[in-house]
Coordinates of C-alpha atoms and ligand atoms in Angstrom, one line a residue:
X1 CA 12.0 -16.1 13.5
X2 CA 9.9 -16.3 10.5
X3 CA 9.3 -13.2 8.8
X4 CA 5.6 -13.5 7.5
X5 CA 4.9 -10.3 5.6
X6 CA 7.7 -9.0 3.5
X7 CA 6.9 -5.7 1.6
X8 CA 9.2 -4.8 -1.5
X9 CA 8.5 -1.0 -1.9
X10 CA 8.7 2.6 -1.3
X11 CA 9.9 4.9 1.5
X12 CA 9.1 8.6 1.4
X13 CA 9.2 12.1 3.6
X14 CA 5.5 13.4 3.7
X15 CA 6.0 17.1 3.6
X16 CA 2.2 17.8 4.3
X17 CA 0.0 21.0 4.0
X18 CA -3.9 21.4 5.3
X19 CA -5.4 24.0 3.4
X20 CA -9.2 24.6 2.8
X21 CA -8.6 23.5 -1.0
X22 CA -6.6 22.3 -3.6
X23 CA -4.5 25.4 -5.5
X24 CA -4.9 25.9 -9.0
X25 CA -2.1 26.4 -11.7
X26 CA 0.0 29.5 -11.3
X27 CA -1.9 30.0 -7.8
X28 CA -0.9 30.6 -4.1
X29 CA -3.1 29.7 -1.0
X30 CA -3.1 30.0 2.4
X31 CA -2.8 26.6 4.6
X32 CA -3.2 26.2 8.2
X33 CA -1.0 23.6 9.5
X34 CA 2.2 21.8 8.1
X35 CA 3.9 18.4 9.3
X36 CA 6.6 16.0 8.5
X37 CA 5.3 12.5 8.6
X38 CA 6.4 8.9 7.7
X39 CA 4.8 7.5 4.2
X40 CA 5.3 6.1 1.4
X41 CA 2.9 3.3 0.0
X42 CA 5.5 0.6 0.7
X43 CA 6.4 1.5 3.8
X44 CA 2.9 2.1 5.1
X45 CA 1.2 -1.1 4.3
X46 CA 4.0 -3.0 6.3
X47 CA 4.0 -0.4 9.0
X48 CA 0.0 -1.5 9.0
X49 CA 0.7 -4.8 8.9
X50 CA 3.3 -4.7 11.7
X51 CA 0.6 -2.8 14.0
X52 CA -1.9 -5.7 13.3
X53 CA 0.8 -8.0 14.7
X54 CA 2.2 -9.3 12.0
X55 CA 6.3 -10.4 11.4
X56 CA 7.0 -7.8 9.1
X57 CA 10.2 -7.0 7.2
X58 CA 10.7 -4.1 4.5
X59 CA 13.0 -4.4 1.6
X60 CA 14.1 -1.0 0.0
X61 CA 16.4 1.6 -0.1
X62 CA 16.5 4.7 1.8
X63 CA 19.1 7.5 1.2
X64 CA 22.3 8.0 3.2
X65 CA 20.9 11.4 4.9
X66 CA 18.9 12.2 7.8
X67 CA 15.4 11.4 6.5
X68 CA 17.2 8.0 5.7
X69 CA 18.2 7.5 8.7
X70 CA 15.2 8.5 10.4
X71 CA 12.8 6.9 8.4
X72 CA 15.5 3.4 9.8
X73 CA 14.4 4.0 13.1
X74 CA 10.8 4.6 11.9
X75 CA 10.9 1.0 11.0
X76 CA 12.2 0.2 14.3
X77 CA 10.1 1.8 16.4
X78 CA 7.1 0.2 14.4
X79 CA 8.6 -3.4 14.8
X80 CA 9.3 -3.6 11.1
X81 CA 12.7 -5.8 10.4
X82 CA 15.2 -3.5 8.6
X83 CA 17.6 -6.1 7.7
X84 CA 16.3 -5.4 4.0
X85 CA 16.8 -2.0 4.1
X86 CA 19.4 -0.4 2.5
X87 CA 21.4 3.1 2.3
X88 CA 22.8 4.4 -0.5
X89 CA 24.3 7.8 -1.4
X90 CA 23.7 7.9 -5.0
X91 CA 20.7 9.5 -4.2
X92 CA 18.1 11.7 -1.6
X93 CA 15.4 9.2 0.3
X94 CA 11.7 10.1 -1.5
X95 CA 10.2 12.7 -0.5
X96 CA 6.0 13.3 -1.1
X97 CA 4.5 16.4 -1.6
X98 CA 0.7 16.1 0.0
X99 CA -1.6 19.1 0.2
X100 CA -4.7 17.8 2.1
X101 CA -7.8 20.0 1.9
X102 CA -11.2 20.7 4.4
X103 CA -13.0 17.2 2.8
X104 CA -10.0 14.9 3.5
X105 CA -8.9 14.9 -0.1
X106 CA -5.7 15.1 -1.6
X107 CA -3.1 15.3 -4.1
X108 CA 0.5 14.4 -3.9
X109 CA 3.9 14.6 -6.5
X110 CA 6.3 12.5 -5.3
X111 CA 10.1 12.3 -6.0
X112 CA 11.0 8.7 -5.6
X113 CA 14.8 9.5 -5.4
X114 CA 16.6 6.1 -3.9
X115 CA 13.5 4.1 -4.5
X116 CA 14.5 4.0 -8.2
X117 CA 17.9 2.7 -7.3
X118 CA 16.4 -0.6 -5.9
X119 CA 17.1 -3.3 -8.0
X120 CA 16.8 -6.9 -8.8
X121 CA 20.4 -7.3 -7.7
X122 CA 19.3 -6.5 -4.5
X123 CA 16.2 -8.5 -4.0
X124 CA 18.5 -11.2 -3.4
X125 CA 18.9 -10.8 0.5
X126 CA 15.9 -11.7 1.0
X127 CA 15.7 -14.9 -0.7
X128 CA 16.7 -16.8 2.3
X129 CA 13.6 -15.3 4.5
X130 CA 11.3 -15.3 1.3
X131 CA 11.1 -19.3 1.1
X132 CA 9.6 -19.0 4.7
X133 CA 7.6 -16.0 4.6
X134 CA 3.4 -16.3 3.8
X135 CA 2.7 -13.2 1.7
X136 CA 4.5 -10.5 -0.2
X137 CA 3.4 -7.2 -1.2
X138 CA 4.7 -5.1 -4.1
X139 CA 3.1 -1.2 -5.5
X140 CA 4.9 1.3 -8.4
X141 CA 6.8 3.6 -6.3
X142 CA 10.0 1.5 -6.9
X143 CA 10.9 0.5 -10.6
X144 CA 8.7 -1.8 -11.9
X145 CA 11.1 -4.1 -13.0
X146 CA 12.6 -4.8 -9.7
X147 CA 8.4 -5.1 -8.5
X148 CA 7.8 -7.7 -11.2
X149 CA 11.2 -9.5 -10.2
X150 CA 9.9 -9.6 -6.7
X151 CA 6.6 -10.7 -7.3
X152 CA 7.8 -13.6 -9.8
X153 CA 9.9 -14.8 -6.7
X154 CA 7.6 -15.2 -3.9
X155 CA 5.3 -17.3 -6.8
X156 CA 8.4 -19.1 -7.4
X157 CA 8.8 -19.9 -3.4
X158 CA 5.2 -20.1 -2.6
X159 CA 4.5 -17.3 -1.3
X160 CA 1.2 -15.5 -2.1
X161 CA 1.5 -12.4 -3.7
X162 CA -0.5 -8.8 -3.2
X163 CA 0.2 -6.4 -5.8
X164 CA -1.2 -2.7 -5.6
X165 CA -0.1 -1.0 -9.1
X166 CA 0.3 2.6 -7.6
X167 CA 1.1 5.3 -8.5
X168 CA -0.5 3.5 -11.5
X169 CA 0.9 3.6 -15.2
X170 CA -1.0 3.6 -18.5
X171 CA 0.9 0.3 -20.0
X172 CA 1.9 -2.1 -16.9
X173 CA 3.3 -5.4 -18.2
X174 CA 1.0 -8.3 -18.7
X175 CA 3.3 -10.5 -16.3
X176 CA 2.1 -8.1 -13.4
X177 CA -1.5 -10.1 -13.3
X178 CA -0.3 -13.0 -13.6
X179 CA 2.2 -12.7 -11.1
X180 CA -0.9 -11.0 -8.4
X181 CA -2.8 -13.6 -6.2
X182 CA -4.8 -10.2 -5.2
X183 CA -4.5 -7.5 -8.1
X184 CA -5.6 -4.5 -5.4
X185 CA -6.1 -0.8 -6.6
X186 CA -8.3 2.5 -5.9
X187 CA -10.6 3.8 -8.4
X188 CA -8.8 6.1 -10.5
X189 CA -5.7 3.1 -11.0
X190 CA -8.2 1.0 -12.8
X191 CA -9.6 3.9 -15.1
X192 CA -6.2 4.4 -15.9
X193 CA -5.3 0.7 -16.6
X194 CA -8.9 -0.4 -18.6
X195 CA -9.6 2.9 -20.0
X196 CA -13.5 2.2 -18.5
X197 CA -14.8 5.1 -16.0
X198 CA -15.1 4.3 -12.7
X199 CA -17.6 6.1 -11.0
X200 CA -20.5 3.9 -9.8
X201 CA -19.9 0.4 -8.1
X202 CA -21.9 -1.1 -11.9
X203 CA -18.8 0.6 -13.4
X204 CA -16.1 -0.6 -10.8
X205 CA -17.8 -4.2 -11.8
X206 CA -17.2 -4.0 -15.2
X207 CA -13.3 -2.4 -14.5
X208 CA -12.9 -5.2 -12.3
X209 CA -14.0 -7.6 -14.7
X210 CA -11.6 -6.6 -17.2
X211 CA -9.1 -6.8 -14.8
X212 CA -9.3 -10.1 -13.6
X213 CA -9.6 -11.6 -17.2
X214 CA -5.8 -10.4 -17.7
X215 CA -5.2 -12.9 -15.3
X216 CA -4.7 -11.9 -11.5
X217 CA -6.1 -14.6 -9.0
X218 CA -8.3 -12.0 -7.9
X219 CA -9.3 -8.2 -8.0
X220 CA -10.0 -6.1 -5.2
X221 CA -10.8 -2.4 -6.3
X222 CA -11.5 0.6 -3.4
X223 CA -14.1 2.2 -3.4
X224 CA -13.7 4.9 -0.9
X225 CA -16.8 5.6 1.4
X226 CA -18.3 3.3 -0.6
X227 CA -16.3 0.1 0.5
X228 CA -14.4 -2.6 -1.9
X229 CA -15.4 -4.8 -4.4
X230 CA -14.1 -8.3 -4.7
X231 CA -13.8 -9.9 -7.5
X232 CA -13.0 -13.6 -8.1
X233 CA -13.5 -16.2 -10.6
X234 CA -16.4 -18.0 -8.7
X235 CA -18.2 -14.3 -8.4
X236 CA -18.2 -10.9 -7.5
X237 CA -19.2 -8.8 -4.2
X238 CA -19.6 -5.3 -3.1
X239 CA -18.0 -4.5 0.6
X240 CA -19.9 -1.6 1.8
X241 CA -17.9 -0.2 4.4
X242 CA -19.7 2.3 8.0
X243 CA -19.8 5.7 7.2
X244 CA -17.3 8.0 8.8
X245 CA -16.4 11.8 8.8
X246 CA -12.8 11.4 6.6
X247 CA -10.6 14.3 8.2
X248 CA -7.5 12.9 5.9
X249 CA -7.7 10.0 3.6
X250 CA -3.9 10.0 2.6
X251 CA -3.1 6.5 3.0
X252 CA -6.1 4.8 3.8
X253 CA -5.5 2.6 0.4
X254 CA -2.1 1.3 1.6
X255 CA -4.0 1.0 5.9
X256 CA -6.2 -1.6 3.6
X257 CA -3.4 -3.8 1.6
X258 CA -1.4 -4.2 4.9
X259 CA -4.4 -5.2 7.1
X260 CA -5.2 -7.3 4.2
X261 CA -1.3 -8.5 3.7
X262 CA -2.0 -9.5 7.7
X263 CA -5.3 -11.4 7.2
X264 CA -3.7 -13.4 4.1
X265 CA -0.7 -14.4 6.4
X266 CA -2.7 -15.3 9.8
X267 CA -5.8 -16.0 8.5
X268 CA -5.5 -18.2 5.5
X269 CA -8.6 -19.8 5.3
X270 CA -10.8 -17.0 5.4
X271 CA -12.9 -15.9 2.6
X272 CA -11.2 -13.1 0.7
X273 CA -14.7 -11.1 0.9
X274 CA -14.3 -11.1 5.2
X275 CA -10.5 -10.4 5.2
X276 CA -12.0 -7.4 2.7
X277 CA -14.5 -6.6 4.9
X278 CA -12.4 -6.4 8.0
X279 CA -9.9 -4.2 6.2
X280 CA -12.2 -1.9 5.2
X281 CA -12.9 -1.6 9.0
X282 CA -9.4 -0.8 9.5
X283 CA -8.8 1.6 7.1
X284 CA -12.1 3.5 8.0
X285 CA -10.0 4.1 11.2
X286 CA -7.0 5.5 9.7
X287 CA -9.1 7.9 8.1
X288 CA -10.7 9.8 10.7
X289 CA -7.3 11.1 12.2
X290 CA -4.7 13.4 10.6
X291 CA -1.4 11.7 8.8
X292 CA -0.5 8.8 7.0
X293 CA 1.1 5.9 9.5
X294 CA -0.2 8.4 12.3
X295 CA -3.3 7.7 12.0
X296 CA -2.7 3.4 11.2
X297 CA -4.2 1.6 13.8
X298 CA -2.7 -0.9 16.3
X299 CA -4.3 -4.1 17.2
X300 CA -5.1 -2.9 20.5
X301 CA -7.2 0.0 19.2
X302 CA -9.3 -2.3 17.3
X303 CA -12.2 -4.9 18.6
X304 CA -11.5 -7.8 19.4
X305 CA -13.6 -9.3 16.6
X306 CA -11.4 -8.6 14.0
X307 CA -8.8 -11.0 15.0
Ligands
RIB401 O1 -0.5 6.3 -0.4 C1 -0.1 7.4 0.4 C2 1.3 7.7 0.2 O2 1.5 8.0 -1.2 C3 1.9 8.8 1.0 O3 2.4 8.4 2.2 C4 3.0 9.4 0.0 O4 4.3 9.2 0.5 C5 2.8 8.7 -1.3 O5 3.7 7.8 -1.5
NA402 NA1 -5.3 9.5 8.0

């Protein structure tokens, strides 16, 4: 079996709070609910993509301790191939703390624990499935240096290449766009990496802009409510995306790249602006129900004219 998505990245506890707002320095609120749930950017755009029907298989490294082994048969239950995935007891799996207030916002620290300890060593597994595989998908939870070494080998075999530089980091290595087919990241990531605002779509265009000219393929930023924006050498578009009541958006960035790691494997010829669009419809869905990979939709949830 060919293993069309592969997804080199991050697996992490969400230890989540709902409380009307965010707390302050120094202060102490009341929430009203608490859960445990699945997460981790990595690990939720190939859950995503797995839901949409696509051959997925996760490469990283979980610790040896329960939330390793649970977040194992995660991946199993989601039809994600763990043959990639690895234990290790040097360190505790990553763990996110997410506080998610009354307008769907939130804001998370997380401890990336035996996500750090996957290295380029240990990227060669895959190699064998890699050469065969359509797309591969890389963020920042994991060291960068193992991303970039991952990214440089699906080019090397092929294989197109999504990369979503989150959490983002003031100075990312010039390789990274070179090494991106689709550069993809939220609005606050490409403040951070151009130093221009980002608060209008005119200024999302001229982020974008500057991003592409390091060199990606193409540039797709999020927008939130407001949609994507796509930008490739020929041109650039606005996605507008419907308007829904966001209960939690934690994750809706990561629903996007794996509905969009799906279309690029499945649907090849398709416009990048329509496999855009249709994401957008997906990740609109995640965000009107509590929970990260809770609230990722499956295929049969969706209509049927997004496939
Ligand atoms: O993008 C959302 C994810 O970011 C959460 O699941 C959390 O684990 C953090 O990694
Ligand atoms: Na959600």
């Amino acid at each position: 079996m060919t293993l069309d998505v592969i997804v080199v990245g991050s697996c992490m506890t969400d230890l989540v709070s709902q409380a009307p707002r965010l707390p302050k320095a120094g202060e102490t609120i009341h929430g009203h609910k608490f859960f445990i749930g699945f997460g981790g950017k990595g690990a939720n755009q190939c859950v995503q993509a797995a839901r949409l029907g696509a051959e997925s298989a996760m490469v990283c490294k979980v610790g040896k301790d329960f939330f390793g082994d649970n977040y194992i048969q995660n991946f199993k239950d989601s039809g994600v191939h763990t043959d990639f995935v690895q234990q290790t007891s040097d360190a505790a799996t990553g763990a996110a703390s997410i506080i998610v207030n009354d307008a769907g916002e939130n804001a998370i620290v997380i401890v990336a624990g035996a996500n750090m300890l996957l290295n380029t060593e240990d990227l060669k597994h895959m190699q064998p499935s890699l050469i065969c595989a359509k797309v591969l998908v890389c963020q920042l939870e994991i060291s960068a240096q193992t991303s970039l070494k991952a990214l440089c080998m699906a080019r090397e075999s092929g294989v197109k290449t999504i990369f979503n530089p989150a959490p983002a980091i003031p100075f990312l290595d010039a390789e990274f766009y070179k090494v991106s087919d689709v550069f993809c990241c939220n609005e606050s990531e490409a403040e951070l990496l151009t130093g221009c605002p980002v608060s209008s779509v005119d200024e999302a265009q001229r982020a974008g802009q500057n991003l592409l000219a390091r060199g990606c393929g193409a540039v797709i930023l999020t927008l939130g409510p407001q949609g994507c924006l796509v930008l490739q050498a020929e041109g650039s578009k606005h996605i507008p995306t419907e308007a829904v009541t966001a209960v939690d958006t934690t994750g809706a960035g990561d629903s996007f790249i794996g509905a969009l790691a799906f279309y690029m494997a499945y649907f090849p010829k398709m416009p990048l602006e329509e496999m855009a669009r249709r994401a957008n419809q997906v990740a609109a869905v995640s965000v009107q129900t509590m929970g990260t990979q809770t609230s990722f939709p499956f295929k049969k949830d969706l209509p049927a004219a997004l496939f």
